[in-house]
Short mmCIF file of C-alpha atoms and ligand atoms in Angstrom, two decimals:
data_model
loop_
_atom_site.label_atom_id
_atom_site.label_comp_id
_atom_site.label_asym_id
_atom_site.label_seq_id
_atom_site.Cartn_x
_atom_site.Cartn_y
_atom_site.Cartn_z
CA MET A 1 -34.25 -26.59 88.71
CA LYS A 2 -32.47 -23.34 88.10
CA ALA A 3 -30.25 -21.89 85.39
CA SER A 4 -29.09 -18.53 84.15
CA PHE A 5 -30.70 -17.57 80.88
CA PHE A 6 -29.02 -15.81 77.97
CA PRO A 7 -31.94 -14.88 75.71
CA GLY A 8 -29.96 -13.37 72.85
CA CYS A 9 -30.99 -10.32 70.89
CA SER A 10 -33.82 -11.67 68.74
CA LEU A 11 -36.03 -12.88 71.57
CA GLU A 12 -37.52 -9.44 72.06
CA GLY A 13 -38.03 -8.89 68.35
CA THR A 14 -38.43 -11.38 65.53
CA ALA A 15 -38.46 -14.38 67.86
CA ARG A 16 -40.98 -13.05 70.36
CA GLU A 17 -43.11 -16.18 70.32
CA TYR A 18 -40.01 -18.24 71.14
CA GLY A 19 -39.47 -16.17 74.29
CA GLU A 20 -43.12 -16.31 75.22
CA SER A 21 -43.37 -20.06 74.79
CA ILE A 22 -40.13 -20.65 76.71
CA ASP A 23 -41.56 -18.67 79.64
CA VAL A 24 -44.84 -20.54 79.73
CA VAL A 25 -43.40 -24.02 79.24
CA SER A 26 -40.52 -23.66 81.66
CA SER A 27 -42.64 -22.28 84.47
CA PHE A 28 -45.11 -25.14 83.94
CA LEU A 29 -42.25 -27.62 84.22
CA GLY A 30 -40.93 -25.95 87.36
CA ILE A 31 -37.77 -24.62 85.74
CA LYS A 32 -36.39 -21.29 86.83
CA LEU A 33 -34.64 -19.62 83.93
CA GLU A 34 -33.26 -16.38 85.30
CA GLU A 35 -32.25 -13.81 82.73
CA LEU A 36 -28.56 -13.03 83.13
CA PRO A 37 -28.48 -9.50 84.56
CA GLY A 38 -26.58 -7.07 82.35
CA TRP A 39 -25.97 -9.48 79.46
CA THR A 40 -24.68 -8.06 76.20
CA CYS A 41 -24.63 -9.37 72.63
CA CYS A 42 -22.38 -12.35 71.89
CA GLY A 43 -21.07 -10.83 68.64
CA ALA A 44 -22.79 -13.52 66.52
CA SER A 45 -21.13 -14.16 63.16
CA ALA A 46 -19.99 -10.57 62.70
CA ALA A 47 -17.26 -10.61 65.34
CA HIS A 48 -15.52 -13.82 64.31
CA CYS A 49 -15.53 -12.75 60.67
CA ILE A 50 -13.71 -9.49 61.12
CA ASN A 51 -12.35 -9.24 64.65
CA GLU A 52 -10.77 -12.16 66.47
CA PHE A 53 -10.42 -10.37 69.81
CA LEU A 54 -14.08 -9.36 70.00
CA SER A 55 -15.18 -12.81 68.86
CA VAL A 56 -13.93 -14.16 72.19
CA SER A 57 -14.22 -11.18 74.51
CA LEU A 58 -17.86 -10.31 73.72
CA PRO A 59 -19.22 -13.73 74.70
CA ALA A 60 -16.57 -14.10 77.43
CA ARG A 61 -17.94 -11.08 79.25
CA ASN A 62 -21.25 -12.91 79.60
CA LEU A 63 -19.60 -16.14 80.70
CA LEU A 64 -17.82 -14.33 83.49
CA LEU A 65 -21.06 -12.71 84.61
CA ALA A 66 -22.75 -16.09 84.66
CA GLU A 67 -19.98 -17.82 86.55
CA LYS A 68 -20.38 -15.37 89.41
CA LEU A 69 -23.97 -16.57 89.78
CA LYS A 70 -22.80 -20.21 89.80
CA HIS A 71 -25.60 -21.56 87.60
CA ASP A 72 -25.24 -23.13 84.18
CA LEU A 73 -25.90 -20.74 81.33
CA VAL A 74 -28.73 -21.73 78.99
CA THR A 75 -29.40 -20.06 75.65
CA PRO A 76 -32.16 -20.71 73.09
CA CYS A 77 -30.20 -19.43 70.09
CA ALA A 78 -27.82 -21.54 67.99
CA ALA A 79 -25.53 -18.61 67.21
CA CYS A 80 -25.32 -17.42 70.83
CA PHE A 81 -24.68 -20.99 71.91
CA SER A 82 -21.87 -21.42 69.43
CA ARG A 83 -20.16 -18.15 70.40
CA LEU A 84 -20.50 -18.82 74.14
CA LYS A 85 -19.08 -22.30 73.67
CA ALA A 86 -16.23 -20.98 71.54
CA ALA A 87 -15.38 -18.50 74.31
CA GLU A 88 -15.63 -21.23 76.93
CA LYS A 89 -13.11 -23.34 75.01
CA ALA A 90 -10.81 -20.41 74.39
CA LEU A 91 -10.84 -19.33 78.03
CA THR A 92 -10.28 -22.73 79.51
CA LYS A 93 -7.48 -23.38 77.02
CA GLU A 94 -5.06 -20.48 77.21
CA SER A 95 -5.72 -16.80 76.89
CA LYS A 96 -7.10 -15.83 80.26
CA GLU A 97 -6.20 -12.29 79.34
CA ILE A 98 -9.79 -11.14 78.84
CA ASP A 99 -10.27 -10.05 82.41
CA ALA A 100 -7.37 -11.07 84.57
CA SER A 101 -9.07 -10.13 87.82
CA THR A 102 -11.88 -12.65 87.29
CA PRO A 103 -10.56 -15.46 85.17
CA PHE A 104 -13.07 -18.01 83.98
CA ARG A 105 -12.75 -21.18 85.99
CA GLY A 106 -14.98 -23.36 83.87
CA GLU A 107 -17.21 -24.21 86.82
CA ILE A 108 -20.44 -23.62 84.93
CA LYS A 109 -21.62 -25.22 81.73
CA VAL A 110 -23.01 -23.55 78.64
CA LEU A 111 -26.07 -25.38 77.35
CA HIS A 112 -28.38 -24.89 74.43
CA LEU A 113 -32.00 -24.83 75.56
CA LEU A 114 -32.65 -28.00 73.57
CA GLU A 115 -29.93 -29.83 75.49
CA PHE A 116 -31.37 -28.53 78.73
CA PHE A 117 -34.84 -29.80 77.85
CA SER A 118 -33.38 -33.18 76.99
CA ARG A 119 -32.28 -33.87 80.56
CA GLU A 120 -33.57 -37.19 81.75
CA ASP A 121 -35.57 -35.80 84.66
CA LEU A 122 -37.31 -33.29 82.40
CA ILE A 123 -38.05 -35.90 79.78
CA GLU A 124 -39.79 -37.94 82.46
CA ILE A 125 -41.93 -35.01 83.53
CA ILE A 126 -42.86 -34.10 79.96
CA LYS A 127 -43.77 -37.72 79.22
CA ASP A 128 -46.16 -37.76 82.16
CA GLN A 129 -47.71 -34.41 81.38
CA VAL A 130 -48.63 -34.72 77.69
CA LYS A 131 -52.32 -33.85 77.54
CA ARG A 132 -52.81 -33.45 73.84
CA PRO A 133 -50.60 -35.86 71.90
CA LEU A 134 -49.51 -34.53 68.51
CA SER A 135 -51.13 -37.51 66.80
CA ASN A 136 -50.73 -37.74 63.05
CA LEU A 137 -48.51 -34.70 62.93
CA LYS A 138 -45.58 -35.47 60.62
CA VAL A 139 -42.60 -33.39 61.65
CA VAL A 140 -39.08 -33.01 60.32
CA SER A 141 -36.53 -31.71 62.81
CA TYR A 142 -34.27 -28.93 61.67
CA TYR A 143 -31.18 -28.40 63.85
CA GLY A 144 -29.26 -26.16 61.50
CA CYS A 145 -25.52 -25.66 61.81
CA LEU A 146 -24.29 -24.25 65.05
CA ILE A 147 -26.09 -26.30 67.69
CA VAL A 148 -24.06 -29.27 66.54
CA ARG A 149 -21.08 -28.03 64.53
CA PRO A 150 -18.17 -28.23 64.97
CA PRO A 151 -18.34 -30.92 67.66
CA GLN A 152 -14.97 -29.79 69.06
CA ILE A 153 -16.77 -26.61 70.12
CA THR A 154 -20.35 -27.77 70.73
CA ASP A 155 -19.51 -31.11 72.39
CA ALA A 156 -22.39 -32.58 70.36
CA LYS A 157 -22.47 -36.35 70.14
CA ASN A 158 -24.48 -36.96 66.97
CA TRP A 159 -23.55 -34.09 64.76
CA GLU A 160 -24.56 -35.68 61.46
CA ASP A 161 -27.78 -37.18 62.75
CA PRO A 162 -28.81 -35.36 65.92
CA GLN A 163 -31.75 -36.75 67.88
CA ALA A 164 -32.86 -34.31 70.57
CA LEU A 165 -35.70 -32.70 68.62
CA ASP A 166 -36.78 -36.00 67.10
CA ASN A 167 -36.97 -37.51 70.58
CA LEU A 168 -39.09 -34.67 71.89
CA ILE A 169 -41.48 -34.97 68.95
CA SER A 170 -41.94 -38.69 69.58
CA LEU A 171 -42.38 -38.00 73.27
CA MET A 172 -45.19 -35.61 72.43
CA GLY A 173 -46.89 -38.26 70.33
CA GLY A 174 -45.97 -36.78 66.97
CA GLU A 175 -44.44 -38.60 64.05
CA SER A 176 -40.81 -37.64 63.68
CA ILE A 177 -39.72 -38.22 60.11
CA PHE A 178 -36.13 -38.85 59.11
CA TRP A 179 -34.74 -36.56 56.41
CA PRO A 180 -31.22 -35.85 55.23
CA TYR A 181 -31.34 -32.09 55.84
CA LYS A 182 -31.37 -32.00 59.63
CA THR A 183 -28.20 -29.95 59.72
CA GLU A 184 -28.12 -28.39 56.25
CA CYS A 185 -27.23 -24.70 56.28
CA CYS A 186 -30.01 -22.14 55.67
CA GLY A 187 -27.58 -19.30 55.02
CA GLY A 188 -28.68 -17.28 58.04
CA SER A 189 -25.51 -15.22 58.21
CA LEU A 190 -25.96 -14.02 54.61
CA LEU A 191 -29.60 -13.03 54.94
CA LEU A 192 -29.13 -9.28 54.68
CA THR A 193 -26.24 -9.27 52.23
CA ASN A 194 -26.85 -12.08 49.72
CA LEU A 195 -30.54 -12.78 49.60
CA ASP A 196 -30.38 -14.68 46.30
CA ILE A 197 -28.02 -17.27 47.77
CA VAL A 198 -30.12 -17.55 50.91
CA ARG A 199 -33.29 -18.10 48.89
CA ARG A 200 -31.66 -21.03 47.11
CA LEU A 201 -30.54 -22.59 50.37
CA ILE A 202 -33.95 -22.19 52.00
CA GLY A 203 -35.66 -23.46 48.86
CA ARG A 204 -33.60 -26.66 48.94
CA ILE A 205 -34.50 -27.27 52.56
CA LEU A 206 -38.21 -26.67 51.96
CA ASP A 207 -38.12 -28.94 48.89
CA MET A 208 -36.56 -31.72 50.95
CA ALA A 209 -39.15 -31.32 53.69
CA ARG A 210 -41.86 -31.70 51.05
CA GLU A 211 -40.18 -34.73 49.58
CA ALA A 212 -40.05 -36.29 53.03
CA GLU A 213 -43.81 -35.65 53.17
CA ALA A 214 -43.60 -33.59 56.32
CA ASP A 215 -46.53 -31.47 57.50
CA CYS A 216 -44.24 -29.03 59.27
CA ILE A 217 -40.74 -28.29 60.50
CA VAL A 218 -39.54 -27.91 64.09
CA THR A 219 -36.52 -25.79 65.04
CA ALA A 220 -34.59 -24.64 68.10
CA CYS A 221 -33.17 -21.33 66.86
CA PRO A 222 -34.60 -17.86 66.15
CA LEU A 223 -32.52 -17.37 63.03
CA CYS A 224 -33.38 -20.77 61.55
CA LEU A 225 -37.07 -20.18 62.13
CA ALA A 226 -37.04 -16.67 60.71
CA ASN A 227 -35.32 -17.91 57.59
CA LEU A 228 -37.54 -20.91 56.96
CA ASP A 229 -40.81 -19.28 57.97
CA THR A 230 -40.79 -15.81 56.44
CA ARG A 231 -39.85 -16.40 52.81
CA GLN A 232 -41.88 -19.40 51.74
CA GLU A 233 -44.28 -17.37 49.68
CA GLU A 234 -41.71 -15.52 47.57
CA ILE A 235 -39.53 -18.60 47.06
CA GLY A 236 -42.54 -20.73 46.17
CA LYS A 237 -43.90 -18.17 43.75
CA ALA A 238 -40.67 -18.14 41.75
CA LYS A 239 -40.84 -21.92 41.44
CA GLY A 240 -44.58 -22.21 40.97
CA ILE A 241 -44.96 -24.14 44.24
CA THR A 242 -47.06 -23.49 47.33
CA TYR A 243 -45.03 -24.70 50.28
CA ASN A 244 -47.22 -23.87 53.21
CA LEU A 245 -44.96 -25.67 55.65
CA PRO A 246 -45.42 -24.24 59.14
CA VAL A 247 -42.23 -23.92 61.14
CA PHE A 248 -42.40 -24.23 64.93
CA TYR A 249 -40.13 -23.58 67.85
CA PHE A 250 -39.97 -26.81 69.82
CA THR A 251 -41.22 -24.95 72.88
CA GLU A 252 -44.38 -23.97 71.02
CA LEU A 253 -45.12 -27.62 70.28
CA LEU A 254 -44.40 -28.46 73.90
CA GLY A 255 -46.92 -25.81 74.96
CA LEU A 256 -49.47 -27.33 72.62
CA ALA A 257 -48.86 -30.92 73.70
CA LEU A 258 -48.84 -30.03 77.38
CA GLY A 259 -52.18 -28.28 76.90
CA LEU A 260 -50.91 -24.88 78.06
CA LYS A 261 -52.53 -21.51 77.47
CA GLY A 262 -51.27 -18.91 75.04
CA THR A 263 -50.45 -21.06 72.04
CA GLN A 264 -52.88 -19.13 69.79
CA ARG A 265 -51.00 -15.94 70.44
CA TRP A 266 -47.67 -17.52 69.49
CA PHE A 267 -48.98 -19.07 66.31
CA ARG A 268 -50.50 -15.78 65.20
CA ARG A 269 -47.01 -14.35 64.95
CA HIS A 270 -45.85 -16.78 62.26
CA LEU A 271 -45.80 -15.72 58.63
CA THR A 272 -46.66 -19.23 57.50
CA ASP A 273 -49.78 -19.62 59.59
CA PRO A 274 -49.74 -23.00 61.37
CA ARG A 275 -53.35 -22.82 62.55
CA PRO A 276 -55.05 -24.33 59.47
CA LEU A 277 -52.75 -27.37 59.70
CA LEU A 278 -53.33 -27.77 63.43
CA LYS A 279 -57.08 -27.49 62.94
CA ALA A 280 -57.03 -30.07 60.16
CA LYS A 281 -55.15 -32.42 62.49
CA GLN A 282 -57.62 -31.63 65.27
CA LEU A 283 -54.87 -30.29 67.48
CA MET A 284 -56.55 -26.94 68.00
CA MET B 1 41.31 -36.21 45.06
CA GLU B 2 39.92 -32.81 45.53
CA THR B 3 36.25 -32.72 46.53
CA LYS B 4 34.14 -30.54 44.41
CA LEU B 5 31.28 -28.66 45.94
CA ILE B 6 28.10 -28.91 44.00
CA SER B 7 26.03 -25.81 44.28
CA LEU B 8 22.37 -26.56 44.93
CA PRO B 9 19.72 -24.16 43.73
CA VAL B 10 18.86 -21.87 46.58
CA THR B 11 15.20 -21.66 47.59
CA VAL B 12 14.00 -18.14 47.18
CA ASN B 13 13.22 -16.80 50.57
CA ARG B 14 9.64 -15.77 50.08
CA ASP B 15 7.60 -13.80 52.53
CA THR B 16 5.72 -16.40 54.51
CA ARG B 17 3.99 -14.03 56.89
CA PHE B 18 0.62 -14.51 55.28
CA ARG B 19 0.73 -18.26 55.80
CA ASP B 20 2.24 -17.85 59.26
CA LEU B 21 -0.82 -15.92 60.43
CA VAL B 22 -3.06 -18.79 59.38
CA VAL B 23 -0.80 -21.41 60.95
CA GLU B 24 -0.65 -19.39 64.14
CA ALA B 25 -4.44 -19.39 64.35
CA LEU B 26 -5.07 -23.06 63.69
CA GLY B 27 -1.84 -24.93 63.96
CA GLU B 28 0.15 -27.08 61.61
CA ALA B 29 -2.72 -29.32 60.60
CA ILE B 30 -3.17 -27.23 57.49
CA PHE B 31 0.05 -28.67 56.01
CA SER B 32 -1.56 -32.10 55.97
CA CYS B 33 -4.23 -31.14 53.46
CA TYR B 34 -4.16 -33.78 50.72
CA GLN B 35 -6.73 -32.06 48.53
CA CYS B 36 -9.37 -34.72 48.92
CA CYS B 37 -12.05 -32.04 48.30
CA LYS B 38 -14.33 -33.31 51.04
CA CYS B 39 -14.64 -29.74 52.31
CA SER B 40 -15.74 -28.48 48.92
CA ALA B 41 -18.09 -31.38 48.28
CA GLY B 42 -20.14 -30.63 51.38
CA CYS B 43 -20.05 -26.84 51.21
CA PRO B 44 -23.58 -25.46 50.83
CA VAL B 45 -22.45 -22.35 48.96
CA ALA B 46 -19.81 -23.93 46.70
CA PHE B 47 -22.13 -23.23 43.76
CA VAL B 48 -21.42 -19.51 43.97
CA MET B 49 -17.75 -19.62 45.00
CA ASP B 50 -14.88 -18.51 42.79
CA LEU B 51 -12.34 -20.49 44.81
CA LEU B 52 -13.54 -23.72 46.36
CA PRO B 53 -12.62 -24.37 50.00
CA HIS B 54 -9.88 -26.90 49.11
CA GLN B 55 -8.44 -24.34 46.68
CA VAL B 56 -8.42 -21.73 49.42
CA ILE B 57 -6.34 -24.07 51.57
CA ARG B 58 -3.94 -24.65 48.69
CA SER B 59 -3.64 -20.95 47.98
CA VAL B 60 -2.67 -20.33 51.59
CA LEU B 61 -0.01 -23.02 51.46
CA LEU B 62 1.33 -21.61 48.20
CA LEU B 63 1.46 -18.10 49.66
CA GLN B 64 -0.99 -16.83 47.04
CA ARG B 65 -2.11 -13.96 49.21
CA GLU B 66 -3.85 -11.88 46.60
CA LYS B 67 -5.69 -14.81 45.11
CA ALA B 68 -7.14 -15.76 48.49
CA LEU B 69 -7.87 -12.27 49.77
CA SER B 70 -9.51 -11.02 46.59
CA SER B 71 -11.80 -14.03 46.33
CA ARG B 72 -15.56 -13.87 46.57
CA THR B 73 -15.37 -17.09 48.55
CA ILE B 74 -14.11 -15.62 51.81
CA TRP B 75 -17.18 -13.38 51.97
CA ILE B 76 -19.91 -15.74 50.91
CA CYS B 77 -18.73 -18.57 53.12
CA ALA B 78 -21.71 -18.89 55.46
CA SER B 79 -19.63 -20.10 58.43
CA CYS B 80 -21.72 -23.25 58.61
CA GLU B 81 -18.74 -25.29 59.89
CA THR B 82 -19.49 -28.29 57.68
CA CYS B 83 -16.00 -28.32 56.16
CA THR B 84 -14.28 -28.09 59.54
CA THR B 85 -16.46 -30.84 60.96
CA ARG B 86 -15.77 -33.25 58.12
CA CYS B 87 -12.14 -32.70 57.16
CA PRO B 88 -10.29 -36.01 57.61
CA ASN B 89 -7.16 -34.11 58.65
CA GLU B 90 -8.81 -31.93 61.27
CA ILE B 91 -8.11 -28.74 59.41
CA ASP B 92 -10.32 -25.93 60.68
CA ILE B 93 -11.23 -24.60 57.25
CA ALA B 94 -13.96 -22.29 58.55
CA LYS B 95 -11.34 -20.69 60.78
CA VAL B 96 -9.08 -20.21 57.77
CA MET B 97 -11.92 -18.26 56.18
CA ASP B 98 -12.17 -16.12 59.33
CA VAL B 99 -8.46 -15.38 59.38
CA LEU B 100 -8.47 -14.47 55.68
CA ARG B 101 -11.44 -12.15 56.18
CA GLN B 102 -9.71 -10.49 59.10
CA ILE B 103 -6.50 -9.98 57.11
CA GLN B 104 -8.51 -8.67 54.15
CA VAL B 105 -10.37 -6.14 56.28
CA GLU B 106 -7.16 -4.91 57.85
CA SER B 107 -5.49 -4.56 54.46
CA GLY B 108 -7.82 -1.68 53.73
CA THR B 109 -8.50 -2.78 50.14
CA GLU B 110 -12.00 -3.25 48.83
CA ALA B 111 -13.53 -6.67 49.40
CA LYS B 112 -14.94 -8.63 46.47
CA GLU B 113 -18.34 -8.60 48.20
CA PRO B 114 -18.14 -5.21 49.89
CA LYS B 115 -21.57 -5.45 51.48
CA VAL B 116 -20.60 -8.33 53.73
CA PRO B 117 -17.82 -6.60 55.70
CA ILE B 118 -19.97 -3.47 55.83
CA PHE B 119 -22.70 -5.57 57.39
CA HIS B 120 -20.34 -7.04 59.99
CA ARG B 121 -18.99 -3.61 60.83
CA THR B 122 -22.50 -2.19 61.19
CA PHE B 123 -23.37 -5.13 63.42
CA LEU B 124 -20.43 -4.50 65.73
CA ASN B 125 -21.16 -0.77 65.81
CA THR B 126 -24.72 -1.52 66.87
CA ILE B 127 -23.38 -3.62 69.76
CA LYS B 128 -20.95 -0.88 70.69
CA LYS B 129 -23.78 1.63 70.78
CA PHE B 130 -26.55 -0.32 72.51
CA GLY B 131 -24.85 -3.33 74.08
CA ARG B 132 -27.28 -5.53 72.21
CA ILE B 133 -28.57 -5.83 68.68
CA HIS B 134 -31.66 -3.86 67.89
CA GLU B 135 -32.82 -5.47 64.67
CA LEU B 136 -34.48 -2.41 63.18
CA SER B 137 -31.48 -0.13 63.84
CA LEU B 138 -29.15 -2.73 62.40
CA LEU B 139 -31.24 -3.04 59.26
CA THR B 140 -31.67 0.66 58.61
CA ASN B 141 -28.02 1.48 59.38
CA PHE B 142 -26.85 -1.32 57.14
CA LEU B 143 -29.04 -0.17 54.26
CA ARG B 144 -27.69 3.33 54.67
CA GLN B 145 -24.04 2.27 54.89
CA SER B 146 -24.17 -0.13 51.97
CA GLY B 147 -26.22 1.92 49.54
CA GLY B 148 -28.73 -0.88 49.85
CA ILE B 149 -31.72 1.41 49.58
CA SER B 150 -31.03 2.41 45.99
CA ASP B 151 -30.17 -1.24 45.21
CA THR B 152 -33.49 -2.55 46.41
CA ILE B 153 -35.30 0.15 44.49
CA LYS B 154 -33.43 -0.65 41.28
CA SER B 155 -34.01 -4.38 41.57
CA GLY B 156 -37.64 -3.97 42.57
CA GLU B 157 -36.93 -5.93 45.78
CA TRP B 158 -38.31 -3.07 47.84
CA LYS B 159 -41.87 -4.24 47.28
CA ASN B 160 -41.01 -7.59 48.75
CA ASP B 161 -39.08 -6.05 51.63
CA LEU B 162 -41.86 -3.65 52.45
CA ARG B 163 -44.49 -6.38 52.34
CA LEU B 164 -42.38 -8.53 54.66
CA GLY B 165 -41.72 -5.59 56.99
CA ILE B 166 -45.41 -4.81 57.30
CA LYS B 167 -46.27 -8.44 57.99
CA MET B 168 -43.63 -8.63 60.70
CA PHE B 169 -44.86 -5.40 62.21
CA LEU B 170 -48.46 -6.57 62.31
CA ARG B 171 -47.38 -9.74 64.07
CA GLY B 172 -45.54 -7.81 66.78
CA LYS B 173 -42.15 -9.00 65.57
CA LEU B 174 -40.59 -5.59 65.01
CA LYS B 175 -39.36 -3.99 68.14
CA LEU B 176 -39.41 -0.30 67.37
CA LEU B 177 -37.41 1.15 70.24
CA PRO B 178 -33.77 0.23 70.77
CA PRO B 179 -32.82 -1.42 74.08
CA SER B 180 -31.76 0.73 76.99
CA LYS B 181 -27.99 0.77 76.94
CA LYS B 182 -26.61 -2.09 78.97
CA GLY B 183 -22.96 -2.61 79.81
CA VAL B 184 -21.99 -0.14 77.10
CA GLU B 185 -19.19 1.40 79.13
CA GLU B 186 -17.57 -1.93 79.68
CA LEU B 187 -17.96 -2.87 76.04
CA ARG B 188 -16.24 0.31 74.96
CA LYS B 189 -13.14 -0.91 76.78
CA LEU B 190 -13.25 -4.18 74.88
CA PHE B 191 -13.63 -2.35 71.58
CA ASP B 192 -10.60 -0.21 72.46
CA GLN B 193 -8.58 -3.26 73.36
CA ALA B 194 -9.64 -4.88 70.10
CA LYS B 195 -7.88 -2.14 68.18
CA GLU B 196 -4.59 -3.21 69.74
CA HIS B 197 -5.04 -6.79 68.65
CA LYS B 198 -4.63 -6.37 64.91
CA LYS B 199 -3.39 -9.19 62.76
CA SER B 200 -0.68 -7.39 60.85
S1 SF4 C 1 -11.30 -31.85 53.48
FE1 SF4 C 1 -9.41 -31.29 54.56
S2 SF4 C 1 -7.82 -32.56 53.59
FE2 SF4 C 1 -9.61 -32.63 52.23
S3 SF4 C 1 -9.21 -30.96 50.75
FE3 SF4 C 1 -10.45 -30.09 52.40
S4 SF4 C 1 -8.95 -29.23 53.81
FE4 SF4 C 1 -7.83 -30.61 52.49
S1 SF4 C 2 -17.93 -22.96 56.66
FE1 SF4 C 2 -17.90 -21.83 54.73
S2 SF4 C 2 -16.47 -22.96 53.42
FE2 SF4 C 2 -16.99 -24.31 55.13
S3 SF4 C 2 -18.66 -25.55 54.31
FE3 SF4 C 2 -19.58 -23.80 55.40
S4 SF4 C 2 -19.90 -22.23 53.84
FE4 SF4 C 2 -18.49 -23.76 52.98
#
């Protein structure tokens, strides 16, 4: 199983453990994710806010690179996914003006990593290979905005109540808990400019996870994780609450459940340390 | 009998260019807005907006250019796409916000939340320079451009920021060196082309 991989800019920095766990888990499952040679930034939310042309042409450049290699393009980031999909729609619709010599033919698909890991054949393999079931671990799945919204761009099927993460959690033997904030916005795009607003949005999400009696949160995006993981202490302090809700990348939990090596190193990178919880649940 | 012509009041021919730009970007659906407020009800940042999303749509239809462009709303909209996803009339409200932001930036006037467009500009400049985002460069350049350093000192936030920065560093999450420049030449062409694609 082979695909081109668009890591996105945070995988070498704040989301290092996401990259590391993706490597370990995918090679264990026999998936070849080949980093797209010469990829450049997708423009994230900045481009579409102030420059329409760049909002399409920045991701389009990467799509054209990927199409030459003839493999589907997989990305682990919600924002990259959304921009690549937006470019895909724009290019297959009308304006093929981006690079007339190599127009995009739409012969490859853009997939979020979560979608890719939800393929039936992979699900079967994962099911067979679970060595350490996540028994008693109560998890709420946080999809955030851009993996699912708007469905005209993402082609998501259940955008108000997505299931992919929940299914993986159940598959790994964990307890996936329903909560109403699966796709509530965490304010990621405002993080550096309007921290007060972002703190309120994160606080609401953490409060809801507590109310749902979750032990932890699972995500599939570097920006979502950074937001939910790094500011629990300061938000809690202001409210007189200790949240202590570890936030995982789904690939980290896969690594744990599949009994793979390296999990300690990933967990050490989190600001809300997940190790005490995992020890208490006898998962480490 | 002689027919008398009744003179009807003539509609004032107002400048519709502002609305035309929005319609051009997302089509005629916007005219079907019946102000049901579903967009505003589900908006996660409505609590800090000065114009709610349904009011933004109305202001566009009524050609209230200044009202829309000078709003705080267009800058604190988090682009979460909830409104667009839920609108019963398939109006791409999030796209309206984008178009308004783009027109505002090109107008050259100061935005109600000046830090936000400065952030976006710094972001794009970082891409232009390195081909990819280097988080640390983005952060330091943004703080410099926006006067954010003196702000965080005044508000006392710097202690928090520093503490967070150190924690990230200790956990290997801060990449110190910027990426080697990839595809920068090609990107420069796109940035040049972008200048020719202005809204107004
Ligand atoms: S949800 Fe759609 S129809 Fe309803 S007020 Fe908002 S834009 Fe108008
Ligand atoms: S895209 Fe903007 S206006 Fe629409 S719901 Fe999200 S934050 Fe509100």
